Amino acid sequence: MTPERFHAVTERYALLQVAVVGDFCLDRYLEIDPARHEVSIETGLEVHNVVGVRAQPGGAGTILNNLVALGVGSIWPVGFCGDDGEGYELARALEAMPGVRAITFCRPISGARSPTANRWCSSPASHHAS
């Protein structure tokens, strides 16, 4: 592919309208600062306190994130989420993304849980330049 052809293709991304149908989940990152650890007096084990929490769409939401990064004009997510706090967080995160249009979630029966992946990671504030 020539650079000219590549440019001709990518400059049309803003005109695209894409539906992303799939399994959306909430990726929640619990940020810890290793420098702020302590030892539990009950167990003697090291305890890391959470210093920040961030969440973003995962699963099919990762594809949606990539389409947003490419500058696709209109994106419609279609999927399921639970009737819970994680479902609310997921919908809120999707609504905040540029280019994302009406969110079509087919909600399962009341009380269902949204798929959520919780991950530990070092807090960006804990990374110090040498």
PDB file of C-alpha atoms in Angstrom:
ATOM      1  CA  MET A   1       0.000   0.000   0.000  1.00  0.00           C
ATOM      2  CA  THR A   2       1.356   3.377  -0.929  1.00  0.00           C
ATOM      3  CA  PRO A   3       1.371   6.252   1.548  1.00  0.00           C
ATOM      4  CA  GLU A   4      -1.157   8.040  -0.660  1.00  0.00           C
ATOM      5  CA  ARG A   5      -3.558   5.095  -0.589  1.00  0.00           C
ATOM      6  CA  PHE A   6      -3.107   4.725   3.172  1.00  0.00           C
ATOM      7  CA  HIS A   7      -3.969   8.405   3.658  1.00  0.00           C
ATOM      8  CA  ALA A   8      -7.002   8.098   1.337  1.00  0.00           C
ATOM      9  CA  VAL A   9      -8.341   5.198   3.429  1.00  0.00           C
ATOM     10  CA  THR A  10      -7.641   6.626   6.888  1.00  0.00           C
ATOM     11  CA  GLU A  11      -9.000  10.094   6.144  1.00  0.00           C
ATOM     12  CA  ARG A  12     -12.442   8.508   5.660  1.00  0.00           C
ATOM     13  CA  TYR A  13     -12.573   7.028   9.191  1.00  0.00           C
ATOM     14  CA  ALA A  14     -14.521  10.044  10.463  1.00  0.00           C
ATOM     15  CA  LEU A  15     -17.311   9.217   7.996  1.00  0.00           C
ATOM     16  CA  LEU A  16     -17.734   5.632   9.186  1.00  0.00           C
ATOM     17  CA  GLN A  17     -20.698   4.437  11.232  1.00  0.00           C
ATOM     18  CA  VAL A  18     -19.971   1.221  13.136  1.00  0.00           C
ATOM     19  CA  ALA A  19     -21.987  -0.928  15.538  1.00  0.00           C
ATOM     20  CA  VAL A  20     -19.964  -2.956  18.034  1.00  0.00           C
ATOM     21  CA  VAL A  21     -21.974  -5.990  19.110  1.00  0.00           C
ATOM     22  CA  GLY A  22     -20.420  -8.130  21.800  1.00  0.00           C
ATOM     23  CA  ASP A  23     -19.626  -8.852  25.408  1.00  0.00           C
ATOM     24  CA  PHE A  24     -18.836  -5.615  27.192  1.00  0.00           C
ATOM     25  CA  CYS A  25     -17.314  -5.664  30.638  1.00  0.00           C
ATOM     26  CA  LEU A  26     -15.925  -3.133  33.047  1.00  0.00           C
ATOM     27  CA  ASP A  27     -12.157  -3.143  33.489  1.00  0.00           C
ATOM     28  CA  ARG A  28     -11.460  -1.617  36.890  1.00  0.00           C
ATOM     29  CA  TYR A  29      -7.907  -0.764  37.887  1.00  0.00           C
ATOM     30  CA  LEU A  30      -7.097  -0.497  41.591  1.00  0.00           C
ATOM     31  CA  GLU A  31      -3.973   1.618  41.855  1.00  0.00           C
ATOM     32  CA  ILE A  32      -1.572   0.959  44.705  1.00  0.00           C
ATOM     33  CA  ASP A  33       1.534   2.806  45.776  1.00  0.00           C
ATOM     34  CA  PRO A  34       4.085   0.163  46.854  1.00  0.00           C
ATOM     35  CA  ALA A  35       5.902   2.792  48.932  1.00  0.00           C
ATOM     36  CA  ARG A  36       2.825   3.118  51.178  1.00  0.00           C
ATOM     37  CA  HIS A  37       2.605  -0.542  52.182  1.00  0.00           C
ATOM     38  CA  GLU A  38       2.223  -1.681  55.753  1.00  0.00           C
ATOM     39  CA  VAL A  39       2.224  -4.972  57.612  1.00  0.00           C
ATOM     40  CA  SER A  40      -1.045  -6.327  58.995  1.00  0.00           C
ATOM     41  CA  ILE A  41      -0.852  -6.801  62.761  1.00  0.00           C
ATOM     42  CA  GLU A  42      -3.404  -9.642  62.494  1.00  0.00           C
ATOM     43  CA  THR A  43      -1.691 -11.718  59.787  1.00  0.00           C
ATOM     44  CA  GLY A  44       1.844 -10.366  59.512  1.00  0.00           C
ATOM     45  CA  LEU A  45       1.293 -10.064  55.751  1.00  0.00           C
ATOM     46  CA  GLU A  46       2.072  -7.023  53.657  1.00  0.00           C
ATOM     47  CA  VAL A  47      -0.967  -4.857  52.898  1.00  0.00           C
ATOM     48  CA  HIS A  48      -1.172  -2.456  49.967  1.00  0.00           C
ATOM     49  CA  ASN A  49      -3.695   0.342  50.237  1.00  0.00           C
ATOM     50  CA  VAL A  50      -5.630   1.462  47.166  1.00  0.00           C
ATOM     51  CA  VAL A  51      -4.709   5.078  46.311  1.00  0.00           C
ATOM     52  CA  GLY A  52      -6.818   5.409  43.154  1.00  0.00           C
ATOM     53  CA  VAL A  53      -9.463   3.648  41.125  1.00  0.00           C
ATOM     54  CA  ARG A  54     -10.129   4.009  37.402  1.00  0.00           C
ATOM     55  CA  ALA A  55     -12.463   2.133  35.114  1.00  0.00           C
ATOM     56  CA  GLN A  56     -12.870   1.730  31.380  1.00  0.00           C
ATOM     57  CA  PRO A  57     -14.854  -0.459  28.997  1.00  0.00           C
ATOM     58  CA  GLY A  58     -13.258  -3.855  28.378  1.00  0.00           C
ATOM     59  CA  GLY A  59     -14.080  -6.900  26.265  1.00  0.00           C
ATOM     60  CA  ALA A  60     -15.976  -5.533  23.251  1.00  0.00           C
ATOM     61  CA  GLY A  61     -15.297  -2.144  24.841  1.00  0.00           C
ATOM     62  CA  THR A  62     -11.619  -2.588  23.944  1.00  0.00           C
ATOM     63  CA  ILE A  63     -12.616  -2.741  20.274  1.00  0.00           C
ATOM     64  CA  LEU A  64     -14.740   0.345  20.807  1.00  0.00           C
ATOM     65  CA  ASN A  65     -11.746   2.110  22.426  1.00  0.00           C
ATOM     66  CA  ASN A  66      -9.642   1.276  19.362  1.00  0.00           C
ATOM     67  CA  LEU A  67     -12.293   2.632  16.976  1.00  0.00           C
ATOM     68  CA  VAL A  68     -12.452   5.864  18.985  1.00  0.00           C
ATOM     69  CA  ALA A  69      -8.638   6.140  18.820  1.00  0.00           C
ATOM     70  CA  LEU A  70      -8.792   5.719  15.036  1.00  0.00           C
ATOM     71  CA  GLY A  71     -11.284   8.598  14.820  1.00  0.00           C
ATOM     72  CA  VAL A  72     -14.301   6.612  13.628  1.00  0.00           C
ATOM     73  CA  GLY A  73     -17.209   9.065  13.370  1.00  0.00           C
ATOM     74  CA  SER A  74     -20.147   7.226  14.918  1.00  0.00           C
ATOM     75  CA  ILE A  75     -20.050   4.105  17.072  1.00  0.00           C
ATOM     76  CA  TRP A  76     -23.043   2.263  18.523  1.00  0.00           C
ATOM     77  CA  PRO A  77     -22.294  -0.246  21.300  1.00  0.00           C
ATOM     78  CA  VAL A  78     -24.805  -3.127  21.527  1.00  0.00           C
ATOM     79  CA  GLY A  79     -24.571  -5.615  24.391  1.00  0.00           C
ATOM     80  CA  PHE A  80     -25.595  -6.606  27.895  1.00  0.00           C
ATOM     81  CA  CYS A  81     -24.820  -5.252  31.323  1.00  0.00           C
ATOM     82  CA  GLY A  82     -26.192  -5.984  34.740  1.00  0.00           C
ATOM     83  CA  ASP A  83     -28.566  -3.920  36.800  1.00  0.00           C
ATOM     84  CA  ASP A  84     -25.800  -2.951  39.221  1.00  0.00           C
ATOM     85  CA  GLY A  85     -23.180  -0.352  40.011  1.00  0.00           C
ATOM     86  CA  GLU A  86     -20.678  -1.850  37.581  1.00  0.00           C
ATOM     87  CA  GLY A  87     -23.281  -1.658  34.783  1.00  0.00           C
ATOM     88  CA  TYR A  88     -23.835   1.998  35.648  1.00  0.00           C
ATOM     89  CA  GLU A  89     -20.064   2.655  35.582  1.00  0.00           C
ATOM     90  CA  LEU A  90     -19.750   0.860  32.245  1.00  0.00           C
ATOM     91  CA  ALA A  91     -22.586   2.844  30.647  1.00  0.00           C
ATOM     92  CA  ARG A  92     -21.145   6.084  32.020  1.00  0.00           C
ATOM     93  CA  ALA A  93     -17.674   5.276  30.645  1.00  0.00           C
ATOM     94  CA  LEU A  94     -19.130   4.449  27.220  1.00  0.00           C
ATOM     95  CA  GLU A  95     -21.208   7.646  27.136  1.00  0.00           C
ATOM     96  CA  ALA A  96     -18.092   9.731  27.848  1.00  0.00           C
ATOM     97  CA  MET A  97     -16.247   8.424  24.777  1.00  0.00           C
ATOM     98  CA  PRO A  98     -16.123  10.658  21.688  1.00  0.00           C
ATOM     99  CA  GLY A  99     -18.177   9.381  18.777  1.00  0.00           C
ATOM    100  CA  VAL A 100     -20.205   6.923  20.877  1.00  0.00           C
ATOM    101  CA  ARG A 101     -23.889   7.303  20.086  1.00  0.00           C
ATOM    102  CA  ALA A 102     -26.953   5.811  21.763  1.00  0.00           C
ATOM    103  CA  ILE A 103     -25.960   2.881  23.935  1.00  0.00           C
ATOM    104  CA  THR A 104     -28.135  -0.142  23.268  1.00  0.00           C
ATOM    105  CA  PHE A 105     -27.906  -2.414  26.254  1.00  0.00           C
ATOM    106  CA  CYS A 106     -30.321  -5.298  26.499  1.00  0.00           C
ATOM    107  CA  ARG A 107     -30.498  -5.584  30.271  1.00  0.00           C
ATOM    108  CA  PRO A 108     -30.809  -9.053  31.778  1.00  0.00           C
ATOM    109  CA  ILE A 109     -33.207  -9.821  34.588  1.00  0.00           C
ATOM    110  CA  SER A 110     -33.038  -7.598  37.625  1.00  0.00           C
ATOM    111  CA  GLY A 111     -30.258  -8.512  40.007  1.00  0.00           C
ATOM    112  CA  ALA A 112     -27.849  -9.789  37.325  1.00  0.00           C
ATOM    113  CA  ARG A 113     -24.217  -8.765  37.769  1.00  0.00           C
ATOM    114  CA  SER A 114     -22.158  -7.010  35.102  1.00  0.00           C
ATOM    115  CA  PRO A 115     -18.933  -8.757  34.092  1.00  0.00           C
ATOM    116  CA  THR A 116     -16.090  -6.914  35.811  1.00  0.00           C
ATOM    117  CA  ALA A 117     -12.334  -7.504  35.762  1.00  0.00           C
ATOM    118  CA  ASN A 118     -10.541  -5.986  38.753  1.00  0.00           C
ATOM    119  CA  ARG A 119      -6.808  -5.522  38.342  1.00  0.00           C
ATOM    120  CA  TRP A 120      -4.106  -4.253  40.674  1.00  0.00           C
ATOM    121  CA  CYS A 121      -1.535  -1.866  39.225  1.00  0.00           C
ATOM    122  CA  SER A 122       1.062   0.566  40.479  1.00  0.00           C
ATOM    123  CA  SER A 123      -0.170   4.103  40.816  1.00  0.00           C
ATOM    124  CA  PRO A 124       1.284   6.462  38.184  1.00  0.00           C
ATOM    125  CA  ALA A 125       2.210   8.729  41.098  1.00  0.00           C
ATOM    126  CA  SER A 126       4.402   5.962  42.527  1.00  0.00           C
ATOM    127  CA  HIS A 127       6.675   5.988  39.461  1.00  0.00           C
ATOM    128  CA  HIS A 128       9.546   8.358  40.127  1.00  0.00           C
ATOM    129  CA  ALA A 129      12.050   9.468  37.498  1.00  0.00           C
ATOM    130  CA  SER A 130      15.616   8.481  38.304  1.00  0.00           C
TER     131      SER A 130
END
